[in-house]
Short mmCIF file of N, CA and C in Angstrom, two decimals:
data_model
loop_
_atom_site.label_atom_id
_atom_site.label_comp_id
_atom_site.label_asym_id
_atom_site.label_seq_id
_atom_site.Cartn_x
_atom_site.Cartn_y
_atom_site.Cartn_z
N UNK A 1 15.83 68.24 46.00
CA UNK A 1 14.71 67.32 46.08
C UNK A 1 14.62 66.55 44.77
N UNK A 2 14.31 65.28 44.88
CA UNK A 2 14.11 64.44 43.71
C UNK A 2 12.65 64.54 43.28
N UNK A 3 12.42 64.56 41.98
CA UNK A 3 11.06 64.68 41.47
C UNK A 3 10.68 63.40 40.75
N UNK A 4 9.52 62.86 41.11
CA UNK A 4 8.98 61.66 40.48
C UNK A 4 7.60 61.98 39.93
N UNK A 5 7.24 61.34 38.81
CA UNK A 5 5.90 61.54 38.26
C UNK A 5 4.91 60.63 38.98
N UNK A 6 3.65 60.68 38.54
CA UNK A 6 2.60 59.90 39.22
C UNK A 6 2.80 58.40 39.11
N UNK A 7 3.69 57.95 38.23
CA UNK A 7 3.96 56.53 38.09
C UNK A 7 5.23 56.11 38.82
N UNK A 8 5.85 57.04 39.52
CA UNK A 8 7.05 56.74 40.27
C UNK A 8 8.34 56.83 39.48
N UNK A 9 8.25 57.29 38.23
CA UNK A 9 9.45 57.44 37.41
C UNK A 9 10.19 58.71 37.79
N UNK A 10 11.51 58.61 37.81
CA UNK A 10 12.35 59.77 38.13
C UNK A 10 12.27 60.80 37.02
N UNK A 11 11.98 62.06 37.38
CA UNK A 11 11.86 63.15 36.40
C UNK A 11 13.02 64.13 36.48
N UNK A 12 13.61 64.30 37.65
CA UNK A 12 14.72 65.24 37.76
C UNK A 12 14.93 65.70 39.19
N UNK A 13 15.68 66.78 39.31
CA UNK A 13 16.03 67.34 40.62
C UNK A 13 15.57 68.79 40.67
N UNK A 14 15.02 69.19 41.81
CA UNK A 14 14.63 70.58 42.03
C UNK A 14 15.61 71.19 43.03
N UNK A 15 16.22 72.30 42.64
CA UNK A 15 17.17 72.98 43.51
C UNK A 15 16.50 74.19 44.15
N UNK A 16 17.10 74.75 45.20
CA UNK A 16 16.54 75.98 45.78
C UNK A 16 16.45 77.11 44.75
N UNK A 17 17.41 77.18 43.82
CA UNK A 17 17.36 78.21 42.78
C UNK A 17 16.15 78.01 41.87
N UNK A 18 15.79 76.75 41.58
CA UNK A 18 14.61 76.46 40.77
C UNK A 18 13.34 76.97 41.46
N UNK A 19 13.26 76.76 42.75
CA UNK A 19 12.08 77.21 43.51
C UNK A 19 12.00 78.73 43.52
N UNK A 20 13.13 79.40 43.78
CA UNK A 20 13.13 80.87 43.76
C UNK A 20 12.76 81.41 42.39
N UNK A 21 13.27 80.77 41.34
CA UNK A 21 12.96 81.23 39.99
C UNK A 21 11.48 81.05 39.67
N UNK A 22 10.88 79.97 40.16
CA UNK A 22 9.45 79.74 39.94
C UNK A 22 8.62 80.82 40.62
N UNK A 23 9.10 81.32 41.74
CA UNK A 23 8.37 82.35 42.48
C UNK A 23 8.62 83.74 41.92
N UNK A 24 9.87 84.05 41.60
CA UNK A 24 10.23 85.43 41.24
C UNK A 24 10.46 85.66 39.76
N UNK A 25 10.62 84.63 38.97
CA UNK A 25 10.90 84.80 37.55
C UNK A 25 12.37 84.55 37.27
N UNK A 26 12.80 84.86 36.06
CA UNK A 26 14.17 84.60 35.63
C UNK A 26 15.14 85.55 36.32
N UNK A 27 16.23 85.00 36.83
CA UNK A 27 17.26 85.82 37.44
C UNK A 27 18.15 86.40 36.35
N UNK A 28 18.63 87.61 36.54
CA UNK A 28 19.53 88.25 35.58
C UNK A 28 20.77 87.38 35.34
N UNK A 29 21.28 86.72 36.37
CA UNK A 29 22.48 85.91 36.23
C UNK A 29 22.24 84.71 35.32
N UNK A 30 20.97 84.30 35.17
CA UNK A 30 20.65 83.16 34.32
C UNK A 30 20.69 83.51 32.84
N UNK A 31 20.64 84.79 32.52
CA UNK A 31 20.67 85.20 31.12
C UNK A 31 22.10 85.13 30.60
N UNK A 32 22.30 84.44 29.50
CA UNK A 32 23.62 84.39 28.89
C UNK A 32 23.90 85.72 28.21
N UNK A 33 25.17 85.98 27.95
CA UNK A 33 25.56 87.24 27.31
C UNK A 33 24.88 87.39 25.96
N UNK A 34 24.62 86.29 25.25
CA UNK A 34 24.00 86.36 23.94
C UNK A 34 22.48 86.40 23.98
N UNK A 35 21.89 86.17 25.15
CA UNK A 35 20.43 86.17 25.24
C UNK A 35 19.87 87.57 25.09
N UNK A 36 18.76 87.67 24.37
CA UNK A 36 18.08 88.94 24.23
C UNK A 36 17.11 89.11 25.39
N UNK A 37 16.85 90.36 25.74
CA UNK A 37 15.84 90.62 26.74
C UNK A 37 14.48 90.52 26.08
N UNK A 38 13.47 90.14 26.86
CA UNK A 38 12.12 90.02 26.33
C UNK A 38 11.49 91.37 26.04
N UNK A 39 11.85 92.39 26.83
CA UNK A 39 11.27 93.72 26.67
C UNK A 39 12.38 94.76 26.81
N UNK A 40 12.45 95.65 25.83
CA UNK A 40 13.46 96.71 25.85
C UNK A 40 12.73 98.04 25.70
N UNK A 41 12.93 98.93 26.69
CA UNK A 41 12.31 100.25 26.60
C UNK A 41 13.10 101.11 25.63
N UNK A 42 12.39 101.74 24.69
CA UNK A 42 13.03 102.57 23.68
C UNK A 42 13.01 104.02 24.13
N UNK A 43 13.81 104.85 23.45
CA UNK A 43 13.95 106.26 23.83
C UNK A 43 12.62 107.01 23.79
N UNK A 44 11.73 106.63 22.87
CA UNK A 44 10.45 107.32 22.75
C UNK A 44 9.41 106.84 23.75
N UNK A 45 9.79 105.93 24.65
CA UNK A 45 8.87 105.43 25.68
C UNK A 45 8.12 104.17 25.28
N UNK A 46 8.25 103.77 24.01
CA UNK A 46 7.61 102.53 23.57
C UNK A 46 8.46 101.34 24.02
N UNK A 47 7.90 100.15 23.85
CA UNK A 47 8.60 98.93 24.25
C UNK A 47 8.75 98.01 23.05
N UNK A 48 9.95 97.48 22.86
CA UNK A 48 10.19 96.42 21.88
C UNK A 48 10.01 95.10 22.62
N UNK A 49 9.04 94.30 22.19
CA UNK A 49 8.70 93.07 22.89
C UNK A 49 8.98 91.86 22.01
N UNK A 50 9.47 90.81 22.62
CA UNK A 50 9.66 89.54 21.92
C UNK A 50 8.32 88.82 21.87
N UNK A 51 8.00 88.23 20.74
CA UNK A 51 6.73 87.52 20.59
C UNK A 51 6.60 86.35 21.55
N UNK A 52 7.72 85.73 21.91
CA UNK A 52 7.70 84.57 22.80
C UNK A 52 7.64 84.95 24.28
N UNK A 53 7.69 86.25 24.58
CA UNK A 53 7.62 86.72 25.97
C UNK A 53 6.30 86.27 26.60
N UNK A 54 6.36 85.84 27.85
CA UNK A 54 5.15 85.43 28.55
C UNK A 54 4.18 86.60 28.68
N UNK A 55 2.90 86.36 28.45
CA UNK A 55 1.89 87.41 28.50
C UNK A 55 1.83 88.06 29.88
N UNK A 56 2.01 87.28 30.93
CA UNK A 56 1.98 87.85 32.29
C UNK A 56 3.14 88.81 32.50
N UNK A 57 4.30 88.50 31.94
CA UNK A 57 5.45 89.39 32.04
C UNK A 57 5.18 90.69 31.29
N UNK A 58 4.56 90.60 30.10
CA UNK A 58 4.18 91.79 29.34
C UNK A 58 3.20 92.64 30.14
N UNK A 59 2.23 92.00 30.78
CA UNK A 59 1.23 92.72 31.56
C UNK A 59 1.89 93.50 32.69
N UNK A 60 2.90 92.91 33.33
CA UNK A 60 3.63 93.61 34.39
C UNK A 60 4.39 94.80 33.83
N UNK A 61 5.04 94.63 32.69
CA UNK A 61 5.84 95.70 32.08
C UNK A 61 4.95 96.86 31.65
N UNK A 62 3.82 96.55 31.00
CA UNK A 62 2.96 97.59 30.45
C UNK A 62 1.90 98.08 31.43
N UNK A 63 1.73 97.37 32.53
CA UNK A 63 0.73 97.78 33.52
C UNK A 63 -0.69 97.54 33.06
N UNK A 64 -0.91 96.42 32.39
CA UNK A 64 -2.26 96.08 31.94
C UNK A 64 -2.75 94.84 32.66
N UNK A 65 -4.05 94.62 32.61
CA UNK A 65 -4.65 93.45 33.25
C UNK A 65 -5.04 92.45 32.18
N UNK A 66 -4.79 91.20 32.46
CA UNK A 66 -5.16 90.12 31.55
C UNK A 66 -6.21 89.24 32.22
N UNK A 67 -7.10 88.65 31.43
CA UNK A 67 -8.08 87.74 32.03
C UNK A 67 -7.38 86.48 32.55
N UNK A 68 -7.94 85.92 33.60
CA UNK A 68 -7.35 84.69 34.14
C UNK A 68 -7.57 83.51 33.19
N UNK A 69 -8.75 83.43 32.61
CA UNK A 69 -9.05 82.35 31.65
C UNK A 69 -8.81 82.88 30.25
N UNK A 70 -7.71 82.46 29.64
CA UNK A 70 -7.36 82.94 28.31
C UNK A 70 -6.76 81.79 27.50
N UNK A 71 -6.76 81.98 26.19
CA UNK A 71 -6.29 80.93 25.28
C UNK A 71 -4.87 81.19 24.78
N UNK A 72 -4.11 82.04 25.43
CA UNK A 72 -2.76 82.36 24.99
C UNK A 72 -1.83 82.44 26.19
N UNK A 73 -0.55 82.28 25.93
CA UNK A 73 0.47 82.34 26.98
C UNK A 73 1.53 83.39 26.68
N UNK A 74 1.62 83.82 25.42
CA UNK A 74 2.70 84.71 25.00
C UNK A 74 2.16 86.03 24.47
N UNK A 75 3.07 86.99 24.27
CA UNK A 75 2.71 88.28 23.68
C UNK A 75 2.14 88.07 22.28
N UNK A 76 2.76 87.19 21.50
CA UNK A 76 2.25 86.90 20.15
C UNK A 76 0.83 86.37 20.22
N UNK A 77 0.56 85.49 21.16
CA UNK A 77 -0.79 84.96 21.33
C UNK A 77 -1.78 86.04 21.73
N UNK A 78 -1.35 86.95 22.59
CA UNK A 78 -2.20 88.08 23.01
C UNK A 78 -2.60 88.91 21.79
N UNK A 79 -1.62 89.25 20.96
CA UNK A 79 -1.89 90.06 19.77
C UNK A 79 -2.78 89.30 18.79
N UNK A 80 -2.51 88.02 18.59
CA UNK A 80 -3.35 87.22 17.69
C UNK A 80 -4.79 87.14 18.20
N UNK A 81 -4.96 87.10 19.52
CA UNK A 81 -6.32 87.03 20.07
C UNK A 81 -7.11 88.31 19.79
N UNK A 82 -6.40 89.42 19.58
CA UNK A 82 -7.07 90.68 19.25
C UNK A 82 -7.21 90.88 17.75
N UNK A 83 -6.28 90.35 16.97
CA UNK A 83 -6.31 90.54 15.51
C UNK A 83 -7.21 89.52 14.81
N UNK A 84 -7.28 88.31 15.33
CA UNK A 84 -8.09 87.23 14.76
C UNK A 84 -7.59 86.75 13.40
N UNK A 85 -6.35 87.08 13.05
CA UNK A 85 -5.74 86.57 11.82
C UNK A 85 -4.22 86.69 11.96
N UNK A 86 -3.50 86.00 11.11
CA UNK A 86 -2.05 86.10 11.11
C UNK A 86 -1.67 87.43 10.46
N UNK A 87 -1.05 88.34 11.20
CA UNK A 87 -0.77 89.67 10.66
C UNK A 87 0.43 89.69 9.73
N UNK A 88 0.50 90.75 8.97
CA UNK A 88 1.68 91.03 8.14
C UNK A 88 2.54 92.03 8.90
N UNK A 89 3.80 92.13 8.53
CA UNK A 89 4.68 93.12 9.14
C UNK A 89 4.09 94.50 8.94
N UNK A 90 4.06 95.29 10.01
CA UNK A 90 3.52 96.64 9.95
C UNK A 90 2.08 96.76 10.42
N UNK A 91 1.37 95.63 10.55
CA UNK A 91 -0.02 95.69 11.03
C UNK A 91 -0.05 96.03 12.50
N UNK A 92 -1.11 96.76 12.90
CA UNK A 92 -1.26 97.21 14.28
C UNK A 92 -2.62 96.80 14.82
N UNK A 93 -2.68 96.69 16.14
CA UNK A 93 -3.94 96.50 16.83
C UNK A 93 -3.86 97.29 18.13
N UNK A 94 -4.97 97.95 18.50
CA UNK A 94 -5.03 98.71 19.73
C UNK A 94 -5.75 97.89 20.79
N UNK A 95 -5.16 97.83 21.99
CA UNK A 95 -5.76 97.07 23.08
C UNK A 95 -5.30 97.65 24.41
N UNK A 96 -6.24 97.91 25.28
CA UNK A 96 -5.98 98.34 26.65
C UNK A 96 -5.06 99.56 26.73
N UNK A 97 -5.28 100.52 25.85
CA UNK A 97 -4.50 101.75 25.90
C UNK A 97 -3.14 101.67 25.24
N UNK A 98 -2.87 100.59 24.53
CA UNK A 98 -1.58 100.40 23.86
C UNK A 98 -1.82 100.04 22.40
N UNK A 99 -0.92 100.46 21.54
CA UNK A 99 -0.92 100.04 20.13
C UNK A 99 0.21 99.03 19.97
N UNK A 100 -0.13 97.86 19.47
CA UNK A 100 0.85 96.80 19.24
C UNK A 100 1.08 96.70 17.74
N UNK A 101 2.33 96.94 17.32
CA UNK A 101 2.69 96.88 15.91
C UNK A 101 3.62 95.70 15.68
N UNK A 102 3.28 94.87 14.74
CA UNK A 102 4.13 93.73 14.38
C UNK A 102 5.27 94.26 13.53
N UNK A 103 6.51 94.12 14.03
CA UNK A 103 7.65 94.66 13.30
C UNK A 103 8.54 93.58 12.69
N UNK A 104 8.36 92.32 13.11
CA UNK A 104 9.17 91.25 12.53
C UNK A 104 8.43 89.93 12.63
N UNK A 105 8.38 89.24 11.51
CA UNK A 105 7.82 87.90 11.46
C UNK A 105 8.94 86.93 11.09
N UNK A 106 8.91 85.76 11.69
CA UNK A 106 9.83 84.69 11.33
C UNK A 106 8.97 83.58 10.73
N UNK A 107 8.78 83.64 9.43
CA UNK A 107 7.83 82.73 8.78
C UNK A 107 6.43 83.12 9.19
N UNK A 108 5.73 82.21 9.88
CA UNK A 108 4.37 82.48 10.35
C UNK A 108 4.36 82.84 11.83
N UNK A 109 5.52 83.04 12.42
CA UNK A 109 5.64 83.35 13.85
C UNK A 109 5.90 84.83 14.06
N UNK A 110 5.13 85.44 14.98
CA UNK A 110 5.38 86.84 15.34
C UNK A 110 6.63 86.87 16.20
N UNK A 111 7.67 87.52 15.71
CA UNK A 111 8.96 87.53 16.41
C UNK A 111 9.12 88.76 17.29
N UNK A 112 8.83 89.95 16.75
CA UNK A 112 9.02 91.21 17.50
C UNK A 112 7.81 92.11 17.30
N UNK A 113 7.49 92.84 18.37
CA UNK A 113 6.41 93.82 18.33
C UNK A 113 6.87 95.09 19.02
N UNK A 114 6.25 96.19 18.66
CA UNK A 114 6.46 97.44 19.39
C UNK A 114 5.14 97.82 20.04
N UNK A 115 5.18 98.06 21.33
CA UNK A 115 4.00 98.50 22.08
C UNK A 115 4.18 99.98 22.40
N UNK A 116 3.23 100.80 21.93
CA UNK A 116 3.28 102.24 22.13
C UNK A 116 2.03 102.67 22.88
N UNK A 117 2.21 103.43 23.96
CA UNK A 117 1.07 103.94 24.74
C UNK A 117 0.27 104.89 23.87
N UNK A 118 -1.03 104.68 23.79
CA UNK A 118 -1.90 105.56 23.02
C UNK A 118 -2.13 106.86 23.77
N UNK A 119 -2.27 107.99 23.06
CA UNK A 119 -2.57 109.25 23.74
C UNK A 119 -3.85 109.10 24.55
N UNK A 120 -3.78 109.50 25.80
CA UNK A 120 -4.94 109.35 26.67
C UNK A 120 -5.26 107.90 26.97
N UNK A 121 -4.27 107.04 26.71
CA UNK A 121 -4.47 105.61 26.94
C UNK A 121 -4.83 105.35 28.38
N UNK A 122 -5.88 104.61 28.56
CA UNK A 122 -6.33 104.29 29.91
C UNK A 122 -6.30 102.79 30.09
N UNK A 123 -6.34 102.41 31.33
CA UNK A 123 -6.32 100.98 31.62
C UNK A 123 -7.73 100.43 31.63
N UNK A 124 -7.96 99.43 30.79
CA UNK A 124 -9.22 98.71 30.80
C UNK A 124 -8.95 97.36 31.45
N UNK A 125 -9.89 96.88 32.19
CA UNK A 125 -9.74 95.55 32.76
C UNK A 125 -10.48 94.57 31.86
N UNK A 126 -9.76 93.60 31.33
CA UNK A 126 -10.36 92.60 30.47
C UNK A 126 -10.84 91.46 31.35
N UNK A 127 -12.05 91.06 31.18
CA UNK A 127 -12.60 89.96 32.00
C UNK A 127 -12.83 88.74 31.16
#
């Protein structure tokens, strides 16, 4: 299908694979050999998360609920919304039964985090 904007200008082509990806997420075949995964489960049960990972994807992985109206789209944004400041490496914040530790910064960007389930961690619904 050809895609046009509201002014009639050609924007691109939508393929059946594009539609399936929009519904189901990124296909494994789309990941290049050099691409990192957004979430990697570690031996201790914690998760190594990429800061650029979509917040909805993180919520699915960790089994937490996110508010529909929010000011962030990524895991880094989620953590910043709880910390209220730019963290330093090693800083932690607890949210919804998980501890999020900033393990790598790239300048002022949160690059990697570790999410660890808190003992007795329970699911809270954020509204």
